[in-house]
Amino acid sequence: MPRIAYVNGRYLRHAEAAVHVEDRGYQFADGVYEVCEVARGYIIDMPRHLDRLARSLKELSIGWPVHRNVLELILREVVRRNRVTDGLVYVQVTRGVASRDFTFPEGVRPALVVTARKVPAGSQAKRAETGIKVVTTPDNRWDRVDIKTVGLLPNVLAKQKAKEAGAQEAWFVDGDGMVTEGGSSNAWIVTRDGVLVTRPAEHGILRGVTRTTLLDVVAKLGLKFEERRFTVEEAKSAREAFISSATTIVMPVIAIDGQPIANGHPGSVALSLRRAFFDVAEKTKAC
Ligand code: PDD
């Protein structure tokens, strides 16, 4: 069965799906995106992802390519046509196609692409049993990382650096020595006193949808929690560390810059948050 992508109103075979050479996403990274997890045939937290997409579009004065309700239908249809029961659905909106000029073109329709792909069921859960390693790297991104734009070159370079060091994620560190977030995830620690800590989302990070849902989980489980910045040193001496994202949900971190976290094994808080996540997250049936 061929993979199918949605491109500007049409469902096309993946191999033939293409955007125009003067799409502004391609030329200027003038676009935004979302990634939602699909688990057991349900799209996870779709309303929160579409709320954040709405915010990203508004911040950049890009219009909706289609009505939000229609976009929901397209997401579900792409998941259905690709028979994805476990995997990811990706949506990208760019300012549109226009001859190359830095300022906003007039009368141009935003361009919409939606793709979906399968991820073997349980592969992330398996990975969580061993955990991942992270390396730290200076945060050299622009000031508006709260907008989920497709301008991800610093993230690409940071994650490549991690890969070359035998790690699976990079943690960005700001000028004050504070961890901001991962290359494609939010960063968390559990202090020696058992307090969960993650950086406030007001500045320096993307407000992760998984992060937001995890805060609901934290409240439900009655865990001790502080929203504050933390240093690399504090993370290295923490009881636990982990990342959150739509692609990993909760993934224990077992080493930072080659230094094991606690006993070098996934922590129990991270694993219990992971288990509780799906009970709390909102699930939308794909078809
Ligand atoms: N990235 N921070 C950054 C920089 C991210 O790119 C992401 C997600 C997150 C977590 O957000 P959420 O919980 O909504 O997935 C935080 C996606 C998964 C990606 O680019 O593939």
Tab-separated table of C-alpha atoms and ligand atoms in Angstrom:
chain	number	residue	atom	x	y	z
A	1	MET	CA	0.000	0.000	0.000
A	2	PRO	CA	1.595	3.349	-1.007
A	3	ARG	CA	2.119	6.111	1.513
A	4	ILE	CA	-0.144	9.088	0.909
A	5	ALA	CA	0.582	12.757	1.608
A	6	TYR	CA	-1.835	15.663	1.584
A	7	VAL	CA	-0.499	18.657	-0.376
A	8	ASN	CA	-2.596	21.775	-0.883
A	9	GLY	CA	-5.940	20.122	-1.397
A	10	ARG	CA	-4.841	16.806	-2.895
A	11	TYR	CA	-4.018	13.376	-1.552
A	12	LEU	CA	-0.953	12.216	-3.468
A	13	ARG	CA	1.336	9.232	-3.470
A	14	HIS	CA	4.207	10.109	-1.171
A	15	ALA	CA	6.820	9.624	-3.883
A	16	GLU	CA	5.038	12.132	-6.125
A	17	ALA	CA	4.018	14.642	-3.451
A	18	ALA	CA	5.885	17.945	-3.922
A	19	VAL	CA	5.691	21.640	-3.185
A	20	HIS	CA	6.644	24.511	-5.480
A	21	VAL	CA	10.324	25.582	-5.617
A	22	GLU	CA	9.256	29.043	-4.462
A	23	ASP	CA	7.361	27.863	-1.415
A	24	ARG	CA	8.439	30.301	1.304
A	25	GLY	CA	8.964	27.464	3.734
A	26	TYR	CA	11.646	26.150	1.426
A	27	GLN	CA	13.279	29.529	0.764
A	28	PHE	CA	12.910	31.345	4.102
A	29	ALA	CA	11.772	28.740	6.643
A	30	ASP	CA	8.675	30.965	6.646
A	31	GLY	CA	6.343	28.391	8.086
A	32	VAL	CA	5.233	26.470	11.145
A	33	TYR	CA	4.491	22.855	11.980
A	34	GLU	CA	3.109	20.367	14.457
A	35	VAL	CA	3.831	16.704	15.162
A	36	CYS	CA	1.176	14.598	16.894
A	37	GLU	CA	1.593	11.114	18.181
A	38	VAL	CA	-0.765	8.412	16.941
A	39	ALA	CA	-1.287	5.578	19.416
A	40	ARG	CA	-3.591	2.592	18.887
A	41	GLY	CA	-5.485	4.451	16.168
A	42	TYR	CA	-5.972	7.657	18.177
A	43	ILE	CA	-4.364	11.040	17.551
A	44	ILE	CA	-3.003	12.195	20.894
A	45	ASP	CA	-3.808	15.687	22.153
A	46	MET	CA	-4.881	16.991	18.740
A	47	PRO	CA	-6.825	19.982	20.172
A	48	ARG	CA	-3.747	21.189	22.082
A	49	HIS	CA	-1.555	20.785	19.003
A	50	LEU	CA	-4.041	22.749	16.891
A	51	ASP	CA	-4.275	25.432	19.592
A	52	ARG	CA	-0.502	25.816	19.443
A	53	LEU	CA	-0.590	25.823	15.626
A	54	ALA	CA	-3.160	28.649	15.832
A	55	ARG	CA	-0.817	30.593	18.101
A	56	SER	CA	2.225	30.016	15.860
A	57	LEU	CA	0.258	31.160	12.798
A	58	LYS	CA	-1.019	34.254	14.611
A	59	GLU	CA	2.458	35.232	15.858
A	60	LEU	CA	3.714	35.165	12.259
A	61	SER	CA	0.566	36.657	10.660
A	62	ILE	CA	0.038	33.565	8.528
A	63	GLY	CA	-3.607	32.687	7.864
A	64	TRP	CA	-5.201	29.282	8.309
A	65	PRO	CA	-4.809	27.343	5.045
A	66	VAL	CA	-8.211	25.730	5.670
A	67	HIS	CA	-10.738	26.030	8.487
A	68	ARG	CA	-9.559	24.362	11.697
A	69	ASN	CA	-12.362	21.767	11.529
A	70	VAL	CA	-11.298	20.860	7.998
A	71	LEU	CA	-7.695	20.538	9.083
A	72	GLU	CA	-8.799	18.093	11.782
A	73	LEU	CA	-10.543	16.006	9.126
A	74	ILE	CA	-7.448	16.096	6.902
A	75	LEU	CA	-5.201	14.935	9.754
A	76	ARG	CA	-7.521	12.028	10.488
A	77	GLU	CA	-7.848	11.189	6.797
A	78	VAL	CA	-4.061	11.136	6.263
A	79	VAL	CA	-3.663	8.862	9.280
A	80	ARG	CA	-6.454	6.624	7.946
A	81	ARG	CA	-5.155	6.484	4.356
A	82	ASN	CA	-1.703	5.510	5.601
A	83	ARG	CA	-3.209	2.925	7.964
A	84	VAL	CA	-1.188	4.351	10.815
A	85	THR	CA	-2.308	2.888	14.116
A	86	ASP	CA	0.948	3.760	15.900
A	87	GLY	CA	3.157	6.532	14.570
A	88	LEU	CA	3.162	10.235	13.870
A	89	VAL	CA	1.188	12.761	11.886
A	90	TYR	CA	2.989	15.886	10.683
A	91	VAL	CA	1.343	19.137	9.591
A	92	GLN	CA	3.186	22.047	8.035
A	93	VAL	CA	1.812	25.431	7.037
A	94	THR	CA	3.949	27.936	5.169
A	95	ARG	CA	3.138	31.478	4.117
A	96	GLY	CA	2.694	30.169	0.582
A	97	VAL	CA	4.255	30.358	-2.856
A	98	ALA	CA	5.510	33.676	-4.242
A	99	SER	CA	8.488	35.007	-6.176
A	100	ARG	CA	11.371	35.459	-3.771
A	101	ASP	CA	11.026	38.663	-1.756
A	102	PHE	CA	11.648	39.010	1.968
A	103	THR	CA	8.485	40.926	2.821
A	104	PHE	CA	5.107	39.204	3.000
A	105	PRO	CA	3.599	38.585	-0.448
A	106	GLU	CA	0.053	39.816	-0.987
A	107	GLY	CA	-2.887	37.669	-1.958
A	108	VAL	CA	-1.073	34.398	-1.394
A	109	ARG	CA	-2.736	31.329	0.112
A	110	PRO	CA	-0.867	29.578	2.912
A	111	ALA	CA	0.435	26.182	1.789
A	112	LEU	CA	-0.527	23.039	3.697
A	113	VAL	CA	1.215	19.666	3.815
A	114	VAL	CA	0.170	16.743	6.011
A	115	THR	CA	2.058	13.447	6.194
A	116	ALA	CA	1.864	10.440	8.492
A	117	ARG	CA	4.171	7.558	9.162
A	118	LYS	CA	4.155	4.397	11.157
A	119	VAL	CA	6.422	3.868	14.142
A	120	PRO	CA	6.575	0.288	15.445
A	121	ALA	CA	4.178	-0.014	18.396
A	122	GLY	CA	6.054	-0.247	21.656
A	123	SER	CA	9.415	0.885	20.242
A	124	GLN	CA	9.490	4.013	22.410
A	125	ALA	CA	8.335	2.054	25.450
A	126	LYS	CA	11.204	-0.349	24.852
A	127	ARG	CA	13.631	2.538	24.519
A	128	ALA	CA	12.329	3.940	27.814
A	129	GLU	CA	13.415	0.752	29.566
A	130	THR	CA	17.052	1.631	28.859
A	131	GLY	CA	16.767	5.419	28.618
A	132	ILE	CA	18.781	7.842	26.511
A	133	LYS	CA	21.939	9.906	26.812
A	134	VAL	CA	22.075	13.645	26.233
A	135	VAL	CA	24.878	16.101	25.584
A	136	THR	CA	24.725	19.820	26.333
A	137	THR	CA	25.365	22.532	23.787
A	138	PRO	CA	25.119	26.356	23.835
A	139	ASP	CA	21.655	27.616	22.914
A	140	ASN	CA	22.359	29.595	19.749
A	141	ARG	CA	18.754	29.871	18.569
A	142	TRP	CA	16.706	33.000	17.968
A	143	ASP	CA	14.592	34.605	20.661
A	144	ARG	CA	11.233	33.267	19.450
A	145	VAL	CA	11.604	29.552	20.053
A	146	ASP	CA	8.092	29.704	21.539
A	147	ILE	CA	6.875	29.660	17.921
A	148	LYS	CA	7.095	26.209	16.357
A	149	THR	CA	8.700	27.245	13.079
A	150	VAL	CA	10.326	24.990	10.503
A	151	GLY	CA	13.551	27.008	10.980
A	152	LEU	CA	15.315	24.194	12.822
A	153	LEU	CA	18.948	24.398	11.692
A	154	PRO	CA	20.387	24.943	15.223
A	155	ASN	CA	18.313	21.956	16.373
A	156	VAL	CA	19.604	19.858	13.455
A	157	LEU	CA	23.215	20.739	14.309
A	158	ALA	CA	22.705	20.146	18.034
A	159	LYS	CA	21.106	16.746	17.481
A	160	GLN	CA	23.836	15.764	15.016
A	161	LYS	CA	26.401	16.719	17.661
A	162	ALA	CA	24.550	14.458	20.105
A	163	LYS	CA	24.516	11.600	17.623
A	164	GLU	CA	28.240	11.915	16.959
A	165	ALA	CA	28.835	11.784	20.721
A	166	GLY	CA	26.794	8.560	20.988
A	167	ALA	CA	23.823	10.370	22.563
A	168	GLN	CA	20.194	10.630	21.451
A	169	GLU	CA	19.314	14.217	22.384
A	170	ALA	CA	21.045	17.560	22.902
A	171	TRP	CA	20.110	19.921	25.730
A	172	PHE	CA	20.488	23.600	24.918
A	173	VAL	CA	22.108	25.726	27.625
A	174	ASP	CA	21.530	29.486	27.839
A	175	GLY	CA	24.094	32.182	28.672
A	176	ASP	CA	23.407	31.764	32.428
A	177	GLY	CA	24.318	28.055	32.349
A	178	MET	CA	20.642	27.084	32.583
A	179	VAL	CA	19.172	24.259	30.546
A	180	THR	CA	16.515	25.564	28.170
A	181	GLU	CA	15.203	22.465	26.369
A	182	GLY	CA	16.138	19.622	24.077
A	183	GLY	CA	16.720	19.816	20.333
A	184	SER	CA	13.206	18.413	19.857
A	185	SER	CA	11.891	17.962	23.401
A	186	ASN	CA	11.408	19.623	26.786
A	187	ALA	CA	13.818	18.927	29.652
A	188	TRP	CA	12.885	17.813	33.172
A	189	ILE	CA	14.666	16.709	36.324
A	190	VAL	CA	13.661	15.182	39.659
A	191	THR	CA	15.724	16.704	42.467
A	192	ARG	CA	17.288	14.695	45.279
A	193	ASP	CA	14.310	15.784	47.416
A	194	GLY	CA	11.944	14.229	44.897
A	195	VAL	CA	10.681	17.492	43.366
A	196	LEU	CA	9.903	17.526	39.660
A	197	VAL	CA	11.393	20.575	37.948
A	198	THR	CA	10.955	21.976	34.467
A	199	ARG	CA	11.675	25.393	33.032
A	200	PRO	CA	8.821	27.910	32.824
A	201	ALA	CA	7.453	28.153	29.295
A	202	GLU	CA	7.292	31.936	29.263
A	203	HIS	CA	10.712	32.381	27.696
A	204	GLY	CA	13.444	30.318	26.052
A	205	ILE	CA	11.496	27.160	25.249
A	206	LEU	CA	8.646	25.803	23.194
A	207	ARG	CA	5.581	25.145	25.342
A	208	GLY	CA	5.436	21.422	24.620
A	209	VAL	CA	2.001	19.882	24.368
A	210	THR	CA	3.342	16.771	26.088
A	211	ARG	CA	4.764	19.044	28.802
A	212	THR	CA	1.328	20.640	29.294
A	213	THR	CA	-0.421	17.263	29.528
A	214	LEU	CA	2.276	16.016	31.900
A	215	LEU	CA	1.499	18.949	34.195
A	216	ASP	CA	-2.061	17.577	34.341
A	217	VAL	CA	-0.605	14.142	35.161
A	218	VAL	CA	1.614	15.670	37.867
A	219	ALA	CA	-1.449	17.325	39.450
A	220	LYS	CA	-3.456	14.097	39.223
A	221	LEU	CA	-0.711	12.061	40.867
A	222	GLY	CA	-0.138	14.777	43.466
A	223	LEU	CA	3.609	14.960	42.798
A	224	LYS	CA	5.783	17.755	44.151
A	225	PHE	CA	6.503	20.146	41.295
A	226	GLU	CA	8.365	23.405	40.696
A	227	GLU	CA	8.425	25.378	37.480
A	228	ARG	CA	11.855	27.024	37.526
A	229	ARG	CA	15.128	27.109	35.653
A	230	PHE	CA	17.875	24.620	36.502
A	231	THR	CA	21.598	24.457	35.741
A	232	VAL	CA	23.485	21.689	33.961
A	233	GLU	CA	25.215	20.934	37.262
A	234	GLU	CA	21.920	20.513	39.089
A	235	ALA	CA	20.714	18.187	36.331
A	236	LYS	CA	23.881	16.106	36.533
A	237	SER	CA	23.461	15.611	40.255
A	238	ALA	CA	19.670	15.082	40.076
A	239	ARG	CA	17.905	11.899	41.133
A	240	GLU	CA	16.334	11.620	37.678
A	241	ALA	CA	16.264	13.411	34.354
A	242	PHE	CA	13.975	12.942	31.376
A	243	ILE	CA	12.653	14.539	28.216
A	244	SER	CA	9.116	14.947	26.915
A	245	SER	CA	7.789	15.322	23.374
A	246	ALA	CA	5.073	13.978	21.091
A	247	THR	CA	7.594	11.558	19.591
A	248	THR	CA	8.998	10.218	22.874
A	249	ILE	CA	6.221	11.058	25.411
A	250	VAL	CA	8.425	10.606	28.508
A	251	MET	CA	11.932	9.303	27.929
A	252	PRO	CA	14.330	8.802	30.842
A	253	VAL	CA	17.786	10.394	30.532
A	254	ILE	CA	20.485	8.188	32.027
A	255	ALA	CA	23.572	10.333	31.322
A	256	ILE	CA	24.396	13.969	30.636
A	257	ASP	CA	27.717	14.737	28.915
A	258	GLY	CA	28.871	11.212	29.743
A	259	GLN	CA	28.069	11.566	33.451
A	260	PRO	CA	25.543	8.989	34.708
A	261	ILE	CA	22.402	10.333	36.395
A	262	ALA	CA	22.049	8.680	39.819
A	263	ASN	CA	22.647	4.952	39.261
A	264	GLY	CA	22.584	5.339	35.466
A	265	HIS	CA	19.183	3.651	35.072
A	266	PRO	CA	15.755	5.099	34.171
A	267	GLY	CA	14.077	6.702	37.158
A	268	SER	CA	10.779	5.575	38.681
A	269	VAL	CA	9.092	9.007	38.474
A	270	ALA	CA	9.764	9.245	34.728
A	271	LEU	CA	8.432	5.746	34.173
A	272	SER	CA	5.283	6.331	36.230
A	273	LEU	CA	4.596	9.604	34.371
A	274	ARG	CA	5.011	7.701	31.132
A	275	ARG	CA	2.496	5.071	32.224
A	276	ALA	CA	-0.042	7.641	33.446
A	277	PHE	CA	0.263	9.899	30.389
A	278	PHE	CA	-2.172	8.057	28.131
A	279	ASP	CA	-4.916	8.001	30.773
A	280	VAL	CA	-4.843	11.782	30.903
A	281	ALA	CA	-4.078	12.757	27.268
A	282	GLU	CA	-6.972	13.520	24.931
A	283	LYS	CA	-7.523	10.890	22.247
A	284	THR	CA	-9.229	11.531	18.919
A	285	LYS	CA	-10.154	8.471	16.877
A	286	ALA	CA	-8.445	8.680	13.496
A	287	CYS	CA	-11.355	7.077	11.633
B	1	PDD	N1	9.347	18.574	18.563
B	1	PDD	N2	10.921	21.690	22.230
B	1	PDD	C1	11.271	21.590	20.932
B	1	PDD	C2	12.380	22.440	20.437
B	1	PDD	C3	10.595	20.697	20.084
B	1	PDD	O1	10.944	20.620	18.794
B	1	PDD	C4	9.566	19.890	20.615
B	1	PDD	C5	8.798	18.917	19.780
B	1	PDD	C6	9.249	20.023	21.978
B	1	PDD	C7	8.138	19.212	22.623
B	1	PDD	O2	6.887	19.613	22.179
B	1	PDD	P1	5.660	18.586	22.120
B	1	PDD	O3	5.548	17.999	23.464
B	1	PDD	O4	4.503	19.429	21.757
B	1	PDD	O5	5.988	17.542	21.070
B	1	PDD	C8	9.938	20.930	22.748
B	1	PDD	C9	8.684	17.674	17.639
B	1	PDD	C10	8.307	16.363	18.262
B	1	PDD	C11	9.526	17.527	16.393
B	1	PDD	O6	10.036	18.541	15.947
B	1	PDD	O7	9.643	16.421	15.856
